[in-house]
mmCIF file of C-alpha atoms and ligand atoms in Angstrom:
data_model
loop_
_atom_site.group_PDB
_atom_site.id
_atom_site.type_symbol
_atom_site.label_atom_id
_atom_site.label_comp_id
_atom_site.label_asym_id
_atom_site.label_seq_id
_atom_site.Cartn_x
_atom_site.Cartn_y
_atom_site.Cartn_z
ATOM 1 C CA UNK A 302 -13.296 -2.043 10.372
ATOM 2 C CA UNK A 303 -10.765 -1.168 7.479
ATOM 3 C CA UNK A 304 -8.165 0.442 8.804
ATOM 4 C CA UNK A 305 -5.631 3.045 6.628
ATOM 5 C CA UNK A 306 -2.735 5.148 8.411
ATOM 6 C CA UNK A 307 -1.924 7.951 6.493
ATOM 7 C CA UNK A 308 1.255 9.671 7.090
ATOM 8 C CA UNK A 309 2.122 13.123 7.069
ATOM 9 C CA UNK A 310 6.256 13.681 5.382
ATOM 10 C CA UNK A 311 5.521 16.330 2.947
ATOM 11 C CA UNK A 312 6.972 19.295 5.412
ATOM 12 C CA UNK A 313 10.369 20.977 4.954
ATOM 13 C CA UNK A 314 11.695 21.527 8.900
ATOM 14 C CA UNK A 315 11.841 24.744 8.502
ATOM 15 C CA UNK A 316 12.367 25.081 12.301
ATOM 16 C CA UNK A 317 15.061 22.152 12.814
ATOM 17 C CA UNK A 318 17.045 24.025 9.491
ATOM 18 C CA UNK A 319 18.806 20.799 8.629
ATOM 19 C CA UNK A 320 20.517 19.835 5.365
ATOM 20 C CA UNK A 321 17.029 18.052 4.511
ATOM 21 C CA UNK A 322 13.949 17.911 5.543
ATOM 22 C CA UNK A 323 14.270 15.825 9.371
ATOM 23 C CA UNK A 324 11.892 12.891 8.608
ATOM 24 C CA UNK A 325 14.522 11.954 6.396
ATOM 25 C CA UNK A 326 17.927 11.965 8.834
ATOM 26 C CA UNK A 327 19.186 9.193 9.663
ATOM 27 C CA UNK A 328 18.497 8.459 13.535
ATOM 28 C CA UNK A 329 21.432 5.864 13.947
ATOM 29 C CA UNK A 330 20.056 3.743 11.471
ATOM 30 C CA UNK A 331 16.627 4.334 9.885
ATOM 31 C CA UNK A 332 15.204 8.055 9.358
ATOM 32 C CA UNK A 333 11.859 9.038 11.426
ATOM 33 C CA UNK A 334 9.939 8.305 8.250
ATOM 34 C CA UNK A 335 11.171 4.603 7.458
ATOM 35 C CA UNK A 336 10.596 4.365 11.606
ATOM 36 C CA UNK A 337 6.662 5.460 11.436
ATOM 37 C CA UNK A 338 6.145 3.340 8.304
ATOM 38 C CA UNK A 339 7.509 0.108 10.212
ATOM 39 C CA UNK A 340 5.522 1.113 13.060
ATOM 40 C CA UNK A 341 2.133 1.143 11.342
ATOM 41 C CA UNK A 342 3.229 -2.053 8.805
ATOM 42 C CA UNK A 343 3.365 -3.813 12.273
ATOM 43 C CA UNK A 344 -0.167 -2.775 13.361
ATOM 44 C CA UNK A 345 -1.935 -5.603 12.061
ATOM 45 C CA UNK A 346 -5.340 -4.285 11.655
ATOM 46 C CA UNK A 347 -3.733 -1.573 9.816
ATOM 47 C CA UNK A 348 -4.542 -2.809 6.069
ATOM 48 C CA UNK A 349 -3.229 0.274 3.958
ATOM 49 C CA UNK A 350 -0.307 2.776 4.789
ATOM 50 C CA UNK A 351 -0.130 5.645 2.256
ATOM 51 C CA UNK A 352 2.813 8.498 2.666
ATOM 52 C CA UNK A 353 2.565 12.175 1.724
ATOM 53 C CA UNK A 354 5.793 13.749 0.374
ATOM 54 C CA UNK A 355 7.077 16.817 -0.962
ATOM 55 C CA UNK A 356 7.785 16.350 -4.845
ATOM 56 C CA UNK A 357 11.366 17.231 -4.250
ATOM 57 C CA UNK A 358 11.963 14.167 -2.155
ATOM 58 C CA UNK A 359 10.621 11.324 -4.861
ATOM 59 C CA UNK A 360 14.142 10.153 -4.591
ATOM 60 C CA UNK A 361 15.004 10.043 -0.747
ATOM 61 C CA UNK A 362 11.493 8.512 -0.149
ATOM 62 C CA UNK A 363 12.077 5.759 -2.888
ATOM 63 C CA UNK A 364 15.246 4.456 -1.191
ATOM 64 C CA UNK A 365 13.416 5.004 2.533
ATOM 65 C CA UNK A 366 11.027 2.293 1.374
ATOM 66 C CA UNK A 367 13.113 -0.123 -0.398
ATOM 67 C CA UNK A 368 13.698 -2.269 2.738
ATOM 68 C CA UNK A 369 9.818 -1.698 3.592
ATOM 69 C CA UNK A 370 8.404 -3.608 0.638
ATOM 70 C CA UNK A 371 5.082 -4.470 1.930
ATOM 71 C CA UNK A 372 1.618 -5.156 -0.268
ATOM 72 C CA UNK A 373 0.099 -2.625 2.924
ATOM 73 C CA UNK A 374 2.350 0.163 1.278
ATOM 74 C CA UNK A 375 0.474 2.108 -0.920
ATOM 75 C CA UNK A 376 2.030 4.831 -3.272
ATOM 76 C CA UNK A 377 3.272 7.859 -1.969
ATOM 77 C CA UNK A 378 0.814 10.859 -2.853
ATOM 78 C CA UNK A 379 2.218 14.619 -3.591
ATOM 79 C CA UNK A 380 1.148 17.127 -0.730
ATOM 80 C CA UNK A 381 0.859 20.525 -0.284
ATOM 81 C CA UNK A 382 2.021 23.728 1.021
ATOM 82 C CA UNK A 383 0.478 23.856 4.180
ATOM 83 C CA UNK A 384 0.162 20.350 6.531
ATOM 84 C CA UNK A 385 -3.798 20.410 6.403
ATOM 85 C CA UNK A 386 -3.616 20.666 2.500
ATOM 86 C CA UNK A 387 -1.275 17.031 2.691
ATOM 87 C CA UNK A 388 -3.582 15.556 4.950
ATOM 88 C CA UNK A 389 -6.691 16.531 1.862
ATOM 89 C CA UNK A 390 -4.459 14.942 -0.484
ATOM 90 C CA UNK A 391 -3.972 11.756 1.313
ATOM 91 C CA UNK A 392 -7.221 11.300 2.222
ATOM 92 C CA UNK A 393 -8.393 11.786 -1.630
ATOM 93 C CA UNK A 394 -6.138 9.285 -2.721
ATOM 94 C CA UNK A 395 -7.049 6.830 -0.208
ATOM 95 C CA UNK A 396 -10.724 7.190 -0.987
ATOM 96 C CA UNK A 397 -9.920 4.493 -3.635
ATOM 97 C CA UNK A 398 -9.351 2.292 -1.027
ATOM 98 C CA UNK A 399 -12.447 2.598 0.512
ATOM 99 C CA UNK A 400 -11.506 2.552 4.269
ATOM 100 C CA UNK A 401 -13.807 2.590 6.998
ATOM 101 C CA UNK A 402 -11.466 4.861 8.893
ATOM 102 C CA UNK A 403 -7.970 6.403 8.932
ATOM 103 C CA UNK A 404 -5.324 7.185 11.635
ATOM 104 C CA UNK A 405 -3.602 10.146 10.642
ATOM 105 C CA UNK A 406 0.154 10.423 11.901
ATOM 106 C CA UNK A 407 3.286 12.657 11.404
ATOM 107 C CA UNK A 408 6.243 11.592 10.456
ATOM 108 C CA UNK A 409 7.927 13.129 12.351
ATOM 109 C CA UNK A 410 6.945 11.152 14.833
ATOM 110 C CA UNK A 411 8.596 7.967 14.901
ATOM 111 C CA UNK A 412 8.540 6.213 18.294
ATOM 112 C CA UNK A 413 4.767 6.438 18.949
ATOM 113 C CA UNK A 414 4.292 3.079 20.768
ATOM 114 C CA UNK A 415 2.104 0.512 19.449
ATOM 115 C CA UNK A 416 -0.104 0.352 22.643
ATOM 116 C CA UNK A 417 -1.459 3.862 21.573
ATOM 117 C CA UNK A 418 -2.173 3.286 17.920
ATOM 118 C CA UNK A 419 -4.581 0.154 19.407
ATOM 119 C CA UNK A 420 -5.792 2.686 21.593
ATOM 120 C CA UNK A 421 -6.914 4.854 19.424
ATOM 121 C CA UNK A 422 -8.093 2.141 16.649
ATOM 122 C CA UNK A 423 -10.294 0.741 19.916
ATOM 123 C CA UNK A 424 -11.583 3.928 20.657
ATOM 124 C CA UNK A 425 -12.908 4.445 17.327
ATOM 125 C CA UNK A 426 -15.722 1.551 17.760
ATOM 126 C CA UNK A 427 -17.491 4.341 20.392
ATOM 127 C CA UNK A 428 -16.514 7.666 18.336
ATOM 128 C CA UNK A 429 -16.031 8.879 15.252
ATOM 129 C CA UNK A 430 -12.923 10.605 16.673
ATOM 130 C CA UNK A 431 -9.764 9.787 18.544
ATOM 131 C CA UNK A 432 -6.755 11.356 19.460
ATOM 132 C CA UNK A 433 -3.512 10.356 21.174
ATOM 133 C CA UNK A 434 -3.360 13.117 23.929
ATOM 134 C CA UNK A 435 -0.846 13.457 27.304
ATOM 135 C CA UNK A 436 -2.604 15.859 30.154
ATOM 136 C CA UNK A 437 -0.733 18.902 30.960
ATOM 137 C CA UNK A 438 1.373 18.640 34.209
ATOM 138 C CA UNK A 439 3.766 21.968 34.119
ATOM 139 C CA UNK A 440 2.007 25.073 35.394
ATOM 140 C CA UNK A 441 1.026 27.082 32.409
ATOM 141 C CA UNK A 442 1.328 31.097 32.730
ATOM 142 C CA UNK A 443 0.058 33.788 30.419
ATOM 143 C CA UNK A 444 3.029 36.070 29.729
ATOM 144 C CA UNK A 445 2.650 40.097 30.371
ATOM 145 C CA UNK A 446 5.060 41.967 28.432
ATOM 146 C CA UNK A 447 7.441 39.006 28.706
ATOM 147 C CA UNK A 448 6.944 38.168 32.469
ATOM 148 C CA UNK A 449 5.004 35.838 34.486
ATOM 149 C CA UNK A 450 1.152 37.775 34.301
ATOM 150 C CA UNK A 451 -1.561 35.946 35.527
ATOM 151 C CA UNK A 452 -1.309 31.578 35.709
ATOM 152 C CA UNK A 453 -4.142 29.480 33.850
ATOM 153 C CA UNK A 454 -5.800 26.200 35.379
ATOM 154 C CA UNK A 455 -4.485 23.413 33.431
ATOM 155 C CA UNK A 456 -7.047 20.941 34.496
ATOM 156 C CA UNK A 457 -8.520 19.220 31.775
ATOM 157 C CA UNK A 458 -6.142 20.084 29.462
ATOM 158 C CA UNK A 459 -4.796 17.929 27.180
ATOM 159 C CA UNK A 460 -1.465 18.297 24.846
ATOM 160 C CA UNK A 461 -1.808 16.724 21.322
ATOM 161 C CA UNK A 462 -0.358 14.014 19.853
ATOM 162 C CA UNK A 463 -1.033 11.659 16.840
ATOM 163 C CA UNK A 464 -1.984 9.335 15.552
ATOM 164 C CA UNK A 465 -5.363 11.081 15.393
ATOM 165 C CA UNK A 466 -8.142 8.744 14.288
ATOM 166 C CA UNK A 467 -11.345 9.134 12.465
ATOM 167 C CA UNK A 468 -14.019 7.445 10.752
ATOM 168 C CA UNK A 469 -13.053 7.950 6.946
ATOM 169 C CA UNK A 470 -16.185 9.251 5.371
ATOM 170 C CA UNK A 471 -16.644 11.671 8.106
ATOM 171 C CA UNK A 472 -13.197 13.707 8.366
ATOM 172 C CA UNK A 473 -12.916 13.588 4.463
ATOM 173 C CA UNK A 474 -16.235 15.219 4.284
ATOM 174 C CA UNK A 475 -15.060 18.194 6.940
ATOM 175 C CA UNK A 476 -11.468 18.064 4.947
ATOM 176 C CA UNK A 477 -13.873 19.317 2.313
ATOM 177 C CA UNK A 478 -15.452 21.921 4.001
ATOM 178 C CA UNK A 479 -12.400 23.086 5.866
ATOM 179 C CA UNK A 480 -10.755 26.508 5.567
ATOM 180 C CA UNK A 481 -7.526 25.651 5.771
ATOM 181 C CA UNK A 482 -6.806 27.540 9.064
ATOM 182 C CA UNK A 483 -6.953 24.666 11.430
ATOM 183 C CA UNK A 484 -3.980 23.776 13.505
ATOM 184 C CA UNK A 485 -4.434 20.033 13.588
ATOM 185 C CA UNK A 486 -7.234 16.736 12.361
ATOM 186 C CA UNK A 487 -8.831 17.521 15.389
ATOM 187 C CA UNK A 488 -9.422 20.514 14.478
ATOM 188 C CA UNK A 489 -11.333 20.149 11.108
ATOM 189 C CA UNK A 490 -12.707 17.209 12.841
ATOM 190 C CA UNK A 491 -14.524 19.777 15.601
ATOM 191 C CA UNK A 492 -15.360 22.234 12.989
ATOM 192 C CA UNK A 493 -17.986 19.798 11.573
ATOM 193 C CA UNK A 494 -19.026 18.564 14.455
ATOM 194 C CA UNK A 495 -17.590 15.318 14.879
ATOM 195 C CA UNK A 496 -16.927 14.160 18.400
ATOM 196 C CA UNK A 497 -13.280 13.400 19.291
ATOM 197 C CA UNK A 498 -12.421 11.015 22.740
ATOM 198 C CA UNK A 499 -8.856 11.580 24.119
ATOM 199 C CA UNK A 500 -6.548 7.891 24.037
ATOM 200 C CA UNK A 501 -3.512 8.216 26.586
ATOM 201 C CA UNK A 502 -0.620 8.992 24.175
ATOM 202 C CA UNK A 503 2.730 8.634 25.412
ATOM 203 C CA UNK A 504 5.780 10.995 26.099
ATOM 204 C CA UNK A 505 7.837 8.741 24.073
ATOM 205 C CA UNK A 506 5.574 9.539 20.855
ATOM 206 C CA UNK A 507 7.083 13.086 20.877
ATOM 207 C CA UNK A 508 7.724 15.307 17.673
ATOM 208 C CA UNK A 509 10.856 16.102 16.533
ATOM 209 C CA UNK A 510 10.383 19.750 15.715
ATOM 210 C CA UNK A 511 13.823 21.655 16.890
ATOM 211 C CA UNK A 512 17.825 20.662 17.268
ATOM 212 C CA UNK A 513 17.121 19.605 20.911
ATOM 213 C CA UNK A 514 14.623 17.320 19.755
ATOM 214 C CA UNK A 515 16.733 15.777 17.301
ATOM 215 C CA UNK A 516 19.552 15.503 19.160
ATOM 216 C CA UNK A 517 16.861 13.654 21.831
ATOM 217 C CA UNK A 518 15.743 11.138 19.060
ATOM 218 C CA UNK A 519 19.244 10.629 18.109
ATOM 219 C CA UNK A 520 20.456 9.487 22.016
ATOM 220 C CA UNK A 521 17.090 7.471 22.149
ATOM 221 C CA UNK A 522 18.618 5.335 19.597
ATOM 222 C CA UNK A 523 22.231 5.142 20.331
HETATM 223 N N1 CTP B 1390 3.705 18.217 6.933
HETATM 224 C C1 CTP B 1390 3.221 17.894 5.664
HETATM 225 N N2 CTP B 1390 2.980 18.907 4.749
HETATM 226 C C2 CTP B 1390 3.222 20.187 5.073
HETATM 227 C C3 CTP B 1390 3.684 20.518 6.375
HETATM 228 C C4 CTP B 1390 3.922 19.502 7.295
HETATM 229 O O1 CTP B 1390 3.026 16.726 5.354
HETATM 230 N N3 CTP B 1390 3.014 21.137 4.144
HETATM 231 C C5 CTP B 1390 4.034 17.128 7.878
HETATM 232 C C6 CTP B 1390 5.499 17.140 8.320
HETATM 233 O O2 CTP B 1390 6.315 16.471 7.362
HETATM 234 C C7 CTP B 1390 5.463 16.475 9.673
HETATM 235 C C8 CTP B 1390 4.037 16.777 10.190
HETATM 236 O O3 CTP B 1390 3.306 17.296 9.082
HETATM 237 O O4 CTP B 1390 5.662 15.081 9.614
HETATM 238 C C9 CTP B 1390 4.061 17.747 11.358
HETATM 239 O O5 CTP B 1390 4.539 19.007 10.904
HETATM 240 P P1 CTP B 1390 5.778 19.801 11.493
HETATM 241 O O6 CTP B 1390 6.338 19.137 12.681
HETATM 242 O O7 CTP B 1390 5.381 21.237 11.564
HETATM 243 O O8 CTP B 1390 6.883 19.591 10.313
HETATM 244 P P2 CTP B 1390 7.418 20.671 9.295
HETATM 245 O O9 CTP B 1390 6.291 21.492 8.763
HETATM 246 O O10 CTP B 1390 8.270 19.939 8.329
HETATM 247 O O11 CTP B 1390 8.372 21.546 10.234
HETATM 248 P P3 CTP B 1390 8.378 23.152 10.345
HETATM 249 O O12 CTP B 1390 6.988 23.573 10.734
HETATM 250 O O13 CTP B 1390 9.409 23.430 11.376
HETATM 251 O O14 CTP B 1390 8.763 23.659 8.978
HETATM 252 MG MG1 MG B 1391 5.127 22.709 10.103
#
């Protein structure tokens, strides 16, 4: 199989409201974008890593990659307002490339272990569909006029990660057909039908999204 990663940096961090956007902080060294590139260079049956950016950060991502020089490195493509319109464009531009599927990954992200990117790669010889998932463990409680209402059964439920994995032809096709309104790959990938298998993910993959997660990736790698 031809594998592509394609990942996800075109967002702004609205919630985190840094300086810029957070895939581009430094974490004690490399940002969380130069950290997921590296990751997915190192997969070796990962033949083609393409970046989405915002337009305003042609600069920042330029001097991200300068230490990553790799033939694997494709261009960067331009993405769009919403994170399911930069996943369309990054799958249209690595359509050139012909791959036989592509593991789709935020970059904000950038301690997913290796062991789960294999996973899910392996997983996609049985399915057209794979995502790095954790099961829930906490209790989870529907709230009632901001207390604890009534609790709901978290058995076989399963928290998100990525990367989320998918035979190429198949989630470009939904991508197509998509509204828009989906909250992840999995998502559009269930909207057309295609069958998805869970891959353990791992609590160290998580997503910096707020301050406290930031300041959790930033003691991680002191
Ligand atoms: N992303 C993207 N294009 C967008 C929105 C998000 O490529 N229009 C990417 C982000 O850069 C990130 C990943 O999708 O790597 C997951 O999104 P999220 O954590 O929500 O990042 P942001 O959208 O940047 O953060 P926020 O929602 O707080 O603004
Ligand atoms: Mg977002």
């Amino acid at each position: 199989m031809k594998i592509a990663a394609l990942i996800v940096a075109a967002g702004r961090g609205s919630r985190l409201n840094a300086d810029i956007p957070k895939q581009y902080i430094p974490l004690n060294g490399p940002c969380a974008l130069h950290r997921s590139i590296n990751i997915f260079l190192s997969v070796s049956r990962v033949k083609a890593v393409a970046c989405v950016i915002h337009p305003a950060d042609l600069s920042r991502y330029n001097e991200v990659v300068e230490q990553l020089a790799s033939p694997a490195l494709h261009a960067p493509v331009i993405g769009g307002d919403t994170r399911g319109a930069s996943v369309f464009a990054g799958l249209n531009a690595l359509s050139a490339f012909s791959p036989d599927a592509v593991l789709i990954h935020d970059a904000a992200r950038p301690f997913m272990p290796m062991v789960v990117i294999n996973g899910v790669i392996d997983a996609l010889k049985d399915t057209a569909g794979a995502c790095a998932a954790l099961p829930v463990v906490d209790a989870l409680w529907a709230d009632e006029n901001g207390k604890a209402g009534h609790s709901v059964a978290r058995d076989g439920l399963w928290r998100a990660q990525t990367p989320q994995g998918f035979h190429f032809d198949a989630i470009l096709a939904a991508y197509e057909t998509s509204d828009g309104s989906a909250a992840d790959d999995v998502a559009v990938a269930r909207a057309a039908g295609i069958e998805v298998s869970f891959v353990p993910g791992s609590e160290a993959g998580y997503k910096i999204t707020t301050a406290d997660d930031l300041a959790r990736a930033l003691r991680d790698t002191a």
